[in-house]
Short mmCIF file of C-alpha atoms in Angstrom, two decimals:
data_model
loop_
_atom_site.label_atom_id
_atom_site.label_comp_id
_atom_site.label_asym_id
_atom_site.label_seq_id
_atom_site.Cartn_x
_atom_site.Cartn_y
_atom_site.Cartn_z
CA MET A 1 2.01 -12.01 15.88
CA CYS A 2 5.54 -12.62 14.72
CA GLY A 3 7.15 -14.08 11.90
CA ILE A 4 9.71 -17.22 12.47
CA ALA A 5 12.40 -19.05 10.03
CA GLY A 6 15.38 -21.25 10.14
CA ILE A 7 17.37 -22.27 7.06
CA VAL A 8 19.72 -25.68 7.58
CA SER A 9 22.18 -24.40 4.10
CA SER A 10 25.34 -25.57 2.54
CA ASP A 11 26.93 -22.01 2.80
CA GLU A 12 26.28 -19.30 5.06
CA VAL A 13 22.81 -18.58 6.24
CA ASN A 14 23.41 -15.03 8.14
CA GLN A 15 22.59 -13.22 4.71
CA GLU A 16 19.13 -15.20 3.93
CA LEU A 17 17.69 -14.97 7.41
CA TYR A 18 18.51 -11.21 7.37
CA GLU A 19 16.32 -11.91 3.75
CA ALA A 20 13.65 -14.00 5.12
CA LEU A 21 13.17 -11.29 8.02
CA THR A 22 12.35 -8.15 5.98
CA VAL A 23 9.70 -9.98 4.19
CA LEU A 24 8.39 -10.73 7.55
CA GLN A 25 8.60 -7.75 9.07
CA HIS A 26 4.59 -7.19 8.27
CA ARG A 27 4.77 -9.56 11.24
CA GLY A 28 6.06 -7.94 13.30
CA GLN A 29 8.24 -4.73 13.54
CA ASP A 30 9.03 -4.61 17.78
CA ALA A 31 11.83 -6.56 17.85
CA ALA A 32 14.77 -8.78 15.26
CA GLY A 33 17.09 -11.56 16.10
CA ILE A 34 19.22 -14.02 14.43
CA VAL A 35 20.77 -17.55 16.13
CA THR A 36 23.35 -18.52 13.65
CA CYS A 37 25.57 -22.30 14.74
CA GLU A 38 28.85 -22.91 13.50
CA ASN A 39 31.33 -25.02 15.65
CA ASP A 40 28.78 -25.61 17.96
CA ARG A 41 28.85 -22.80 19.38
CA PHE A 42 25.60 -19.70 18.82
CA ASN A 43 26.38 -16.76 17.81
CA LEU A 44 23.51 -14.40 18.77
CA ARG A 45 21.98 -10.65 17.88
CA LYS A 46 18.84 -9.55 18.56
CA ASP A 47 17.62 -6.17 19.70
CA SER A 48 14.38 -4.39 19.45
CA GLY A 49 13.53 -2.18 15.77
CA LEU A 50 12.97 -3.07 12.31
CA VAL A 51 15.69 -5.79 10.66
CA ARG A 52 16.93 -3.38 9.31
CA ASP A 53 18.31 -1.01 12.59
CA VAL A 54 19.13 -4.29 14.70
CA PHE A 55 21.59 -5.43 11.69
CA HIS A 56 24.27 -4.01 11.09
CA THR A 57 27.49 -4.98 9.07
CA ARG A 58 29.44 -5.92 12.51
CA HIS A 59 26.82 -8.28 13.42
CA MET A 60 26.21 -9.70 10.28
CA LEU A 61 30.04 -10.48 10.17
CA ASN A 62 29.32 -12.29 14.08
CA LEU A 63 26.53 -14.46 12.35
CA ARG A 64 28.72 -17.04 11.15
CA GLY A 65 27.86 -20.71 10.80
CA LYS A 66 25.65 -22.53 7.96
CA MET A 67 22.02 -22.83 9.62
CA GLY A 68 20.42 -20.41 11.70
CA ILE A 69 17.19 -19.03 13.16
CA SER A 70 15.47 -15.59 12.94
CA HIS A 71 12.17 -14.25 14.84
CA VAL A 72 10.16 -10.73 14.16
CA ARG A 73 8.19 -10.04 16.83
CA TYR A 74 5.74 -7.22 17.88
CA PRO A 75 4.22 -9.02 21.92
CA THR A 76 1.74 -10.54 22.92
CA ALA A 77 2.73 -11.88 26.48
CA GLY A 78 5.70 -9.92 28.12
CA CYS A 79 7.23 -6.51 27.85
CA THR A 80 8.35 -4.93 25.13
CA ASN A 81 12.31 -4.84 26.03
CA THR A 82 15.28 -5.54 24.29
CA ALA A 83 15.70 -8.83 26.60
CA GLU A 84 12.01 -10.54 25.64
CA ALA A 85 13.60 -10.39 21.78
CA GLN A 86 14.05 -13.76 20.14
CA PRO A 87 15.54 -16.35 19.46
CA PHE A 88 15.79 -17.55 23.17
CA TYR A 89 18.58 -19.61 24.53
CA VAL A 90 19.60 -22.36 27.16
CA ASN A 91 22.69 -24.30 27.61
CA SER A 92 21.53 -26.80 29.15
CA PRO A 93 20.66 -29.66 27.80
CA TYR A 94 23.07 -29.50 24.48
CA GLY A 95 22.79 -25.81 23.78
CA ILE A 96 19.06 -24.90 22.78
CA SER A 97 17.58 -21.56 21.11
CA LEU A 98 14.48 -21.38 19.88
CA ALA A 99 11.90 -18.70 17.79
CA HIS A 100 8.16 -18.81 18.84
CA ASN A 101 5.09 -17.53 17.02
CA GLY A 102 1.77 -17.91 18.91
CA ASN A 103 0.55 -17.38 22.99
CA LEU A 104 0.65 -20.60 25.21
CA THR A 105 -2.67 -20.15 27.42
CA ASN A 106 -1.55 -22.01 30.37
CA ALA A 107 1.96 -20.39 30.70
CA GLU A 108 1.57 -19.51 33.87
CA GLU A 109 0.81 -23.25 35.20
CA LEU A 110 3.66 -24.00 33.13
CA LYS A 111 5.67 -22.08 34.47
CA GLU A 112 5.03 -22.85 38.37
CA ALA A 113 5.75 -26.34 37.10
CA LEU A 114 8.87 -25.68 35.77
CA PHE A 115 10.54 -23.94 38.70
CA ALA A 116 8.73 -26.32 41.64
CA GLN A 117 9.19 -29.96 39.45
CA ASP A 118 12.26 -29.09 36.76
CA GLN A 119 13.97 -26.76 38.59
CA ARG A 120 14.57 -24.33 35.79
CA HIS A 121 14.03 -20.58 36.21
CA ILE A 122 12.85 -18.18 33.77
CA ASN A 123 14.03 -14.89 33.42
CA THR A 124 11.25 -13.01 31.25
CA ASP A 125 7.52 -12.84 31.32
CA SER A 126 7.57 -14.53 27.71
CA ASP A 127 5.73 -17.67 27.35
CA SER A 128 8.23 -18.28 24.58
CA GLU A 129 10.91 -18.54 27.09
CA VAL A 130 9.00 -20.92 29.42
CA LEU A 131 7.58 -23.12 25.82
CA LEU A 132 12.00 -22.79 25.43
CA ASN A 133 12.26 -24.99 28.60
CA VAL A 134 9.77 -26.93 27.89
CA PHE A 135 11.19 -28.51 25.29
CA ALA A 136 14.67 -28.13 26.97
CA HIS A 137 13.43 -30.16 30.28
CA GLU A 138 11.51 -33.30 28.46
CA LEU A 139 14.92 -33.90 26.21
CA GLN A 140 17.28 -33.53 28.96
CA GLU A 141 14.69 -36.57 30.79
CA LEU A 142 15.91 -38.62 28.26
CA ARG A 143 19.23 -38.42 30.15
CA LYS A 144 21.60 -39.30 26.16
CA LEU A 145 24.81 -37.28 25.93
CA ARG A 146 24.18 -37.10 21.61
CA VAL A 147 20.93 -35.99 20.79
CA GLY A 148 18.69 -37.54 18.30
CA ALA A 149 15.77 -37.67 15.47
CA GLU A 150 14.33 -40.14 17.99
CA ASP A 151 15.09 -38.13 21.20
CA VAL A 152 13.41 -34.77 19.51
CA PHE A 153 10.37 -36.22 18.13
CA ARG A 154 9.60 -38.13 21.83
CA ALA A 155 10.31 -34.08 23.14
CA VAL A 156 8.13 -32.73 21.04
CA ALA A 157 5.30 -35.13 21.14
CA ALA A 158 5.46 -34.51 25.82
CA VAL A 159 5.63 -30.59 24.30
CA HIS A 160 2.41 -30.93 22.99
CA GLN A 161 0.94 -33.50 26.59
CA ARG A 162 1.97 -30.42 27.87
CA CYS A 163 1.59 -26.78 26.48
CA ARG A 164 -2.22 -25.86 25.09
CA GLY A 165 -3.14 -22.96 22.92
CA ALA A 166 -1.06 -22.04 19.76
CA TYR A 167 2.82 -22.26 18.84
CA SER A 168 4.60 -22.14 15.13
CA VAL A 169 8.17 -23.15 16.53
CA VAL A 170 11.35 -22.90 14.82
CA ALA A 171 14.48 -24.38 17.45
CA MET A 172 18.17 -24.77 16.76
CA ILE A 173 20.20 -27.82 19.12
CA THR A 174 23.71 -27.09 18.93
CA GLY A 175 26.00 -29.45 16.51
CA PHE A 176 22.41 -31.66 15.91
CA GLY A 177 20.24 -29.17 13.45
CA ILE A 178 16.76 -27.54 13.26
CA ILE A 179 13.37 -28.42 14.54
CA GLY A 180 9.99 -26.98 13.43
CA PHE A 181 6.90 -27.81 14.92
CA ARG A 182 3.05 -27.06 15.53
CA ASP A 183 0.57 -26.76 17.92
CA PRO A 184 -2.16 -29.78 16.92
CA TYR A 185 -4.76 -27.11 16.17
CA GLY A 186 -2.38 -25.23 13.16
CA ILE A 187 -3.31 -22.36 14.62
CA ARG A 188 -0.31 -20.37 13.70
CA PRO A 189 1.31 -20.67 10.14
CA LEU A 190 3.99 -22.70 9.47
CA VAL A 191 5.55 -24.00 6.27
CA PHE A 192 9.29 -25.56 4.32
CA GLY A 193 10.40 -26.36 1.42
CA GLU A 194 13.77 -27.17 -0.45
CA ARG A 195 16.55 -25.92 -2.62
CA LYS A 196 18.89 -27.99 -4.71
CA THR A 197 22.21 -26.83 -5.05
CA ALA A 198 25.33 -27.95 -6.63
CA HIS A 199 26.71 -28.90 -2.66
CA GLY A 200 23.30 -31.02 -2.05
CA THR A 201 19.66 -29.72 -1.05
CA ASP A 202 18.76 -26.81 1.68
CA TYR A 203 15.86 -26.85 3.61
CA MET A 204 14.38 -23.91 5.20
CA ILE A 205 11.56 -23.31 7.49
CA ALA A 206 9.32 -20.18 7.63
CA SER A 207 5.84 -18.66 9.04
CA GLU A 208 5.05 -17.73 5.65
CA SER A 209 5.66 -19.24 1.23
CA VAL A 210 6.70 -15.65 0.55
CA ALA A 211 10.30 -15.98 2.52
CA LEU A 212 11.39 -19.37 0.62
CA ASP A 213 10.10 -17.72 -2.65
CA VAL A 214 12.80 -14.41 -2.20
CA LEU A 215 15.58 -17.01 -1.56
CA GLY A 216 14.63 -19.55 -4.13
CA PHE A 217 13.75 -22.52 -1.94
CA LYS A 218 10.78 -24.55 -3.22
CA LEU A 219 7.34 -25.06 -1.39
CA ILE A 220 7.01 -28.71 -0.40
CA ARG A 221 4.12 -28.43 2.09
CA ASP A 222 2.70 -26.78 5.53
CA VAL A 223 3.89 -28.32 8.76
CA GLN A 224 0.87 -30.11 9.62
CA PRO A 225 -0.88 -29.63 13.17
CA GLY A 226 1.04 -31.92 15.71
CA GLU A 227 4.12 -32.52 13.60
CA ALA A 228 7.60 -32.05 13.64
CA VAL A 229 10.15 -31.44 10.87
CA ILE A 230 13.57 -32.19 11.95
CA ILE A 231 16.76 -31.35 9.59
CA GLU A 232 20.02 -32.39 10.68
CA LYS A 233 23.35 -29.98 9.78
CA ASN A 234 23.73 -33.25 7.32
CA GLY A 235 20.60 -32.16 5.49
CA ARG A 236 18.93 -35.27 6.50
CA LEU A 237 15.07 -34.48 6.57
CA HIS A 238 13.12 -36.30 9.14
CA ARG A 239 8.92 -35.70 9.52
CA ARG A 240 7.28 -37.06 11.90
CA GLN A 241 3.14 -36.52 13.35
CA CYS A 242 4.19 -35.98 17.26
CA ALA A 243 0.25 -35.06 18.49
CA GLU A 244 -2.13 -37.79 19.60
CA LYS A 245 -4.99 -35.77 18.24
CA VAL A 246 -5.35 -33.31 16.00
CA LEU A 247 -7.93 -30.91 14.72
CA TYR A 248 -7.01 -28.70 12.02
CA SER A 249 -7.83 -25.36 13.01
CA PRO A 250 -6.01 -22.29 11.53
CA CYS A 251 -6.83 -18.66 12.52
CA ILE A 252 -8.76 -17.04 9.85
CA PHE A 253 -7.23 -13.49 10.76
CA GLU A 254 -3.91 -15.27 8.90
CA PHE A 255 -6.09 -14.46 5.86
CA VAL A 256 -7.80 -11.52 6.50
CA TYR A 257 -4.89 -8.84 7.82
CA PHE A 258 -1.70 -10.54 8.96
CA ALA A 259 -0.10 -12.78 6.21
CA ARG A 260 1.72 -10.92 3.18
CA PRO A 261 -1.40 -11.73 -0.92
CA ASP A 262 1.84 -13.27 -2.23
CA SER A 263 1.79 -16.11 1.00
CA ILE A 264 -0.11 -19.61 0.80
CA ILE A 265 -0.30 -21.03 4.01
CA ASP A 266 -2.31 -24.09 4.67
CA ASN A 267 -2.70 -24.98 0.63
CA ILE A 268 -4.45 -21.49 0.38
CA SER A 269 -3.84 -18.03 -1.84
CA VAL A 270 -4.19 -15.37 0.50
CA TYR A 271 -4.65 -13.10 -2.31
CA LYS A 272 -7.20 -15.61 -3.65
CA ALA A 273 -9.36 -15.50 -0.21
CA ARG A 274 -9.24 -12.02 0.28
CA LEU A 275 -10.45 -11.59 -3.63
CA ARG A 276 -13.09 -13.97 -2.40
CA MET A 277 -13.91 -11.74 0.74
CA GLY A 278 -14.81 -8.90 -2.26
CA ASP A 279 -16.74 -10.71 -3.81
CA LYS A 280 -19.02 -11.94 -0.67
CA LEU A 281 -19.35 -7.98 -0.07
CA ALA A 282 -20.69 -7.17 -2.89
CA GLU A 283 -23.03 -9.55 -2.59
CA LYS A 284 -23.95 -8.58 0.67
CA ILE A 285 -24.48 -5.02 -0.22
CA LEU A 286 -26.44 -5.90 -3.16
CA ARG A 287 -28.57 -8.11 -1.56
CA LEU A 288 -28.90 -5.25 1.04
CA ARG A 289 -29.55 -2.19 -1.09
CA PRO A 290 -29.75 -3.14 -4.83
CA ASP A 291 -30.62 0.32 -5.61
CA HIS A 292 -27.36 1.46 -3.68
CA ASP A 293 -25.95 5.30 -4.94
CA ILE A 294 -22.04 3.79 -4.45
CA ASP A 295 -19.97 6.48 -6.65
CA VAL A 296 -16.56 5.25 -5.99
CA VAL A 297 -15.03 2.14 -3.85
CA ILE A 298 -11.51 3.20 -2.02
CA PRO A 299 -9.64 1.03 -0.20
CA ILE A 300 -8.01 1.95 3.37
CA PRO A 301 -3.91 0.83 2.13
CA ASP A 302 -2.68 -1.53 2.20
CA THR A 303 -4.68 -5.17 3.10
CA SER A 304 -7.80 -4.27 1.88
CA ARG A 305 -7.02 -3.52 -1.32
CA THR A 306 -7.49 -7.12 -2.52
CA ALA A 307 -10.56 -7.24 -1.44
CA ALA A 308 -11.82 -3.83 -2.40
CA LEU A 309 -11.08 -3.92 -5.93
CA GLN A 310 -13.08 -7.01 -6.34
CA LEU A 311 -16.23 -5.27 -4.34
CA ALA A 312 -15.75 -2.38 -6.35
CA ASN A 313 -16.01 -4.53 -9.95
CA GLY A 314 -19.06 -6.66 -8.42
CA LEU A 315 -20.71 -3.74 -7.70
CA GLY A 316 -20.12 -2.69 -11.13
CA VAL A 317 -18.73 0.94 -9.75
CA LYS A 318 -15.08 2.61 -9.67
CA TYR A 319 -12.00 1.81 -7.59
CA ARG A 320 -9.90 4.68 -6.67
CA GLU A 321 -6.89 5.05 -4.31
CA GLY A 322 -7.89 7.58 -2.30
CA PHE A 323 -5.43 7.81 0.33
CA ILE A 324 -1.69 7.68 0.32
CA LYS A 325 0.40 6.14 2.75
CA ASN A 326 3.59 7.56 4.03
CA ARG A 327 5.49 3.25 4.66
CA TYR A 328 7.96 4.61 6.75
CA ILE A 329 5.44 4.53 9.87
CA GLY A 330 4.12 0.70 11.52
CA ARG A 331 0.93 -0.56 11.59
CA THR A 332 -1.59 1.57 13.67
CA PHE A 333 -2.89 -2.03 15.38
CA ILE A 334 0.74 -2.50 16.58
CA MET A 335 1.41 0.92 18.22
CA PRO A 336 2.06 0.28 22.18
CA GLY A 337 -1.11 2.91 23.18
CA GLN A 338 -3.87 4.84 22.33
CA GLN A 339 -2.31 8.79 22.58
CA LEU A 340 0.15 7.31 19.79
CA ARG A 341 -2.28 4.99 17.57
CA LYS A 342 -4.29 8.14 17.38
CA LYS A 343 -1.58 10.15 16.42
CA SER A 344 0.46 8.30 14.15
CA VAL A 345 -3.18 7.25 11.66
CA ARG A 346 -2.69 11.42 10.28
CA GLN A 347 1.05 10.73 9.80
CA LYS A 348 0.09 7.30 8.34
CA LEU A 349 -2.33 8.40 5.25
CA ASN A 350 -3.65 11.83 3.44
CA ALA A 351 -6.87 11.96 1.53
CA ILE A 352 -6.13 13.11 -2.58
CA ASP A 353 -9.60 15.73 -2.18
CA LEU A 354 -10.33 14.79 -6.09
CA GLU A 355 -11.14 11.43 -5.71
CA PHE A 356 -13.96 12.67 -2.21
CA LYS A 357 -15.05 15.60 -3.39
CA ASP A 358 -18.80 15.63 -3.59
CA LYS A 359 -19.15 11.70 -4.23
CA ASN A 360 -20.84 8.91 -1.96
CA VAL A 361 -17.77 7.25 -1.29
CA LEU A 362 -17.47 3.52 -0.42
CA LEU A 363 -14.21 3.13 2.32
CA VAL A 364 -12.76 -0.96 2.55
CA ASP A 365 -10.61 -1.78 5.36
CA ASP A 366 -9.92 -5.25 6.44
CA SER A 367 -11.25 -5.39 9.70
CA ILE A 368 -12.44 -2.68 12.70
CA VAL A 369 -11.06 -3.62 16.13
CA ARG A 370 -10.50 -0.14 18.44
CA GLY A 371 -11.94 1.70 15.43
CA THR A 372 -10.06 4.45 16.58
CA THR A 373 -8.26 4.70 12.74
CA SER A 374 -11.35 3.75 11.36
CA THR A 375 -13.39 6.73 13.09
CA GLN A 376 -10.34 9.29 11.73
CA ILE A 377 -9.72 7.79 8.75
CA ILE A 378 -13.83 8.54 7.22
CA GLN A 379 -13.60 12.41 9.06
CA MET A 380 -10.58 12.82 6.74
CA ALA A 381 -13.10 11.04 4.10
CA ARG A 382 -15.45 13.83 5.15
CA ASP A 383 -12.86 16.81 5.19
CA ALA A 384 -11.83 16.12 1.69
CA GLY A 385 -15.00 16.22 0.21
CA ALA A 386 -16.95 13.46 0.67
CA ARG A 387 -21.09 13.77 0.71
CA ASN A 388 -21.44 10.71 2.23
CA VAL A 389 -18.86 8.14 3.18
CA TYR A 390 -20.34 4.27 3.78
CA PHE A 391 -17.36 1.67 5.01
CA ALA A 392 -16.99 -1.26 4.57
CA SER A 393 -14.92 -4.18 6.87
CA ALA A 394 -14.41 -7.12 4.66
CA SER A 395 -13.96 -9.27 8.70
CA PRO A 396 -17.00 -9.54 10.44
CA PRO A 397 -17.50 -7.65 14.50
CA VAL A 398 -14.10 -8.13 16.34
CA ARG A 399 -16.57 -8.54 19.88
CA TYR A 400 -13.57 -10.68 21.60
CA PRO A 401 -9.85 -10.40 22.14
CA ASN A 402 -7.27 -13.11 20.51
CA VAL A 403 -5.67 -15.39 22.62
CA TYR A 404 -3.30 -17.52 20.33
CA GLY A 405 -0.68 -14.62 19.41
CA ILE A 406 -2.34 -11.76 17.68
CA ASP A 407 -2.27 -8.47 20.53
CA MET A 408 -5.81 -7.94 19.86
CA PRO A 409 -6.97 -5.46 22.70
CA ALA A 410 -8.82 -5.68 26.28
CA ALA A 411 -12.12 -6.51 25.50
CA HIS A 412 -13.86 -3.60 26.18
CA GLU A 413 -10.95 -1.93 23.71
CA LEU A 414 -12.75 -3.40 21.27
CA ILE A 415 -15.07 -0.70 19.70
CA ALA A 416 -18.10 -3.80 19.03
CA HIS A 417 -17.72 -5.58 22.17
CA GLY A 418 -21.41 -5.03 23.68
CA ARG A 419 -22.58 -3.22 20.96
CA SER A 420 -24.42 -3.62 17.65
CA GLU A 421 -24.12 -3.39 14.19
CA GLN A 422 -26.22 0.24 14.14
CA ASP A 423 -24.01 1.18 17.52
CA VAL A 424 -20.60 1.11 16.07
CA GLN A 425 -21.43 2.58 12.65
CA GLU A 426 -23.07 5.88 14.85
CA GLU A 427 -20.02 5.57 17.20
CA LEU A 428 -17.66 5.67 13.98
CA GLY A 429 -20.02 8.18 12.62
CA ALA A 430 -20.51 6.01 9.27
CA ASP A 431 -23.38 6.83 7.20
CA TRP A 432 -23.54 3.12 6.62
CA LEU A 433 -21.62 0.35 8.20
CA ILE A 434 -21.46 -2.94 6.55
CA TYR A 435 -19.76 -6.08 8.14
CA GLN A 436 -18.77 -9.31 6.15
CA ASP A 437 -21.14 -11.95 7.63
CA LEU A 438 -19.02 -14.58 9.65
CA ILE A 439 -20.55 -17.75 6.89
CA ASP A 440 -19.23 -15.41 4.16
CA LEU A 441 -15.76 -15.08 6.05
CA ILE A 442 -15.41 -18.73 6.71
CA GLU A 443 -16.54 -19.90 2.99
CA ALA A 444 -14.54 -17.43 1.35
CA VAL A 445 -11.04 -18.90 3.04
CA GLN A 446 -12.29 -22.57 2.94
CA LYS A 447 -12.58 -22.73 -0.60
CA GLY A 448 -9.07 -22.54 -1.01
CA ASN A 449 -8.87 -25.81 0.72
CA PRO A 450 -12.18 -27.90 1.53
CA SER A 451 -10.08 -30.06 3.67
CA ILE A 452 -9.99 -27.61 6.31
CA GLY A 453 -13.21 -27.97 8.16
CA ARG A 454 -12.60 -25.34 11.14
CA PHE A 455 -10.93 -22.09 11.84
CA ASP A 456 -10.48 -20.28 14.83
CA THR A 457 -12.73 -17.47 14.71
CA SER A 458 -12.89 -16.82 18.83
CA CYS A 459 -12.16 -13.11 17.77
CA PHE A 460 -15.88 -12.95 15.90
CA ASN A 461 -17.97 -15.44 17.96
CA ASN A 462 -16.04 -16.47 21.44
CA ASP A 463 -15.36 -19.57 20.02
CA TYR A 464 -12.20 -20.31 21.32
CA VAL A 465 -10.57 -23.61 19.83
CA THR A 466 -8.50 -25.59 22.17
CA GLY A 467 -11.95 -25.35 25.23
CA ASP A 468 -9.54 -24.37 27.74
CA ILE A 469 -10.55 -20.47 27.68
CA ASN A 470 -13.04 -19.35 30.61
CA GLN A 471 -14.03 -15.38 31.74
CA ASP A 472 -11.57 -15.81 34.39
CA TYR A 473 -8.12 -16.22 31.66
CA LEU A 474 -9.85 -13.64 29.84
CA ASP A 475 -10.24 -11.37 33.06
CA ARG A 476 -6.55 -11.91 33.51
CA LEU A 477 -6.12 -10.60 29.80
CA SER A 478 -7.73 -8.12 30.01
CA LYS A 479 -5.52 -6.86 33.02
CA HIS A 480 -2.54 -7.76 31.04
CA ARG A 481 -3.45 -5.66 27.63
CA ASN A 482 -4.77 -2.52 28.57
CA ASP A 483 -2.93 0.75 27.73
CA GLN A 484 -2.25 1.47 30.78
CA SER A 485 -1.15 -1.96 31.56
CA LYS A 486 1.13 -1.72 28.68
CA ALA A 487 2.68 1.86 29.65
CA ARG A 488 3.34 0.92 33.23
CA ARG A 489 5.09 -2.23 31.82
CA MET A 490 7.26 0.07 29.84
CA VAL A 491 8.52 2.66 32.27
CA GLU A 492 9.82 -0.34 34.50
CA GLY A 493 13.15 -1.43 34.78
CA SER A 494 14.31 -3.69 32.13
CA ILE A 495 15.34 -7.29 32.40
CA ILE A 496 18.70 -8.48 32.39
CA ASP A 497 19.66 -9.22 28.72
CA LEU A 498 21.83 -12.59 28.12
CA HIS A 499 24.16 -13.82 25.41
CA ASN A 500 23.68 -10.63 22.77
CA ALA A 501 26.17 -9.88 21.08
CA GLY A 502 25.81 -6.06 20.98
#
């Protein structure tokens, strides 16, 4: 999962791109990058680490220009080295930089075609570099000395024909402007907005509306599936549907876990969707155990708080904060190895014993992926004196890997893969385990925008919306994503890091 942003302004954009990344930091803590354009010259800074650690005063001073794009990453394809931090850059044609959120499911085929047919070299294992080169090649095929909006729309249409999978993109063409486009399924979010100033109208494209809010931009709407939005450097705005066929299928896991609760994506309030998830869970618990003995509902910070509060209200029991979170450690879901992931749970959370002692506690989390975190948290609740520890997940069992930009583990590393809910309960060590039903999750999210007839729910039901995923692909993905493979790639030599201001 990644976060992207792009701005065209009447003033310098470096500080605002930095601020946008700080509010999108939840979407990736592995690396960050900003590229700006001034006088037809790109200025780039990217590195591994949090936004605050990547950019120092000397870097910000060099990031001059009134348009630019930015990116925060945690990796879904490729390694974790600095060379694969984004944005990426190619000098032909025109000079193009690109930042991408998602995952191309036909990246290997495209890489071979780019070499054999397009004579383009891919320097990293990142599918984002593949996507950039596909876009660049399609622009180059037009053989224009100067690029125009019509040319960009034609190139995006060609990208849709060649690329499969999930991709929300911001790109910048030297001397021209910024482009945002979204795959024909709209799997990953992308919004755009405007800000009126004394010098004209500024425009911004971002993964989530919260990035627009903090900078004073007014949300116009979501970029539609298959649509491209062009903002020329003079502030002229163009929009066009570039895909022949679209099927609106946003990833439902955005609403469960990734997006900030104060964001509106796909015209759905993330906060209200999570409230409704809590309502649905309460209804299920009362249906299964109308005479339940739950004394208190305690959320696992932070994502589950909204659903947990509404769940407690629905059950008519107390809601309490039983865990205090150390905010200076990353999400365990994003941690690169299982041992580090296990260690980080105790570093991240500390129990308040008095909220647990001699009580039947219902812990609530947004999801259960590997189960590593959940198992330790359940034990922490017991150690704090809980009489019984029940556990509720605001989402259904995660049984299959996500192939559209979420770095979920290999299938065999998912605790619910090949197991019944009772098996998972015993594996976690809970006294009772309650999962959200998939139909209830869909209803909770869909109520915010009934016009969306389908969501990508592949990690729950193995139904991949792009229709091109088979077992061979999942097996290759499993070999690439398991912890051993990641550890091996991290110790191998780094790739040449090009065009980066250190």
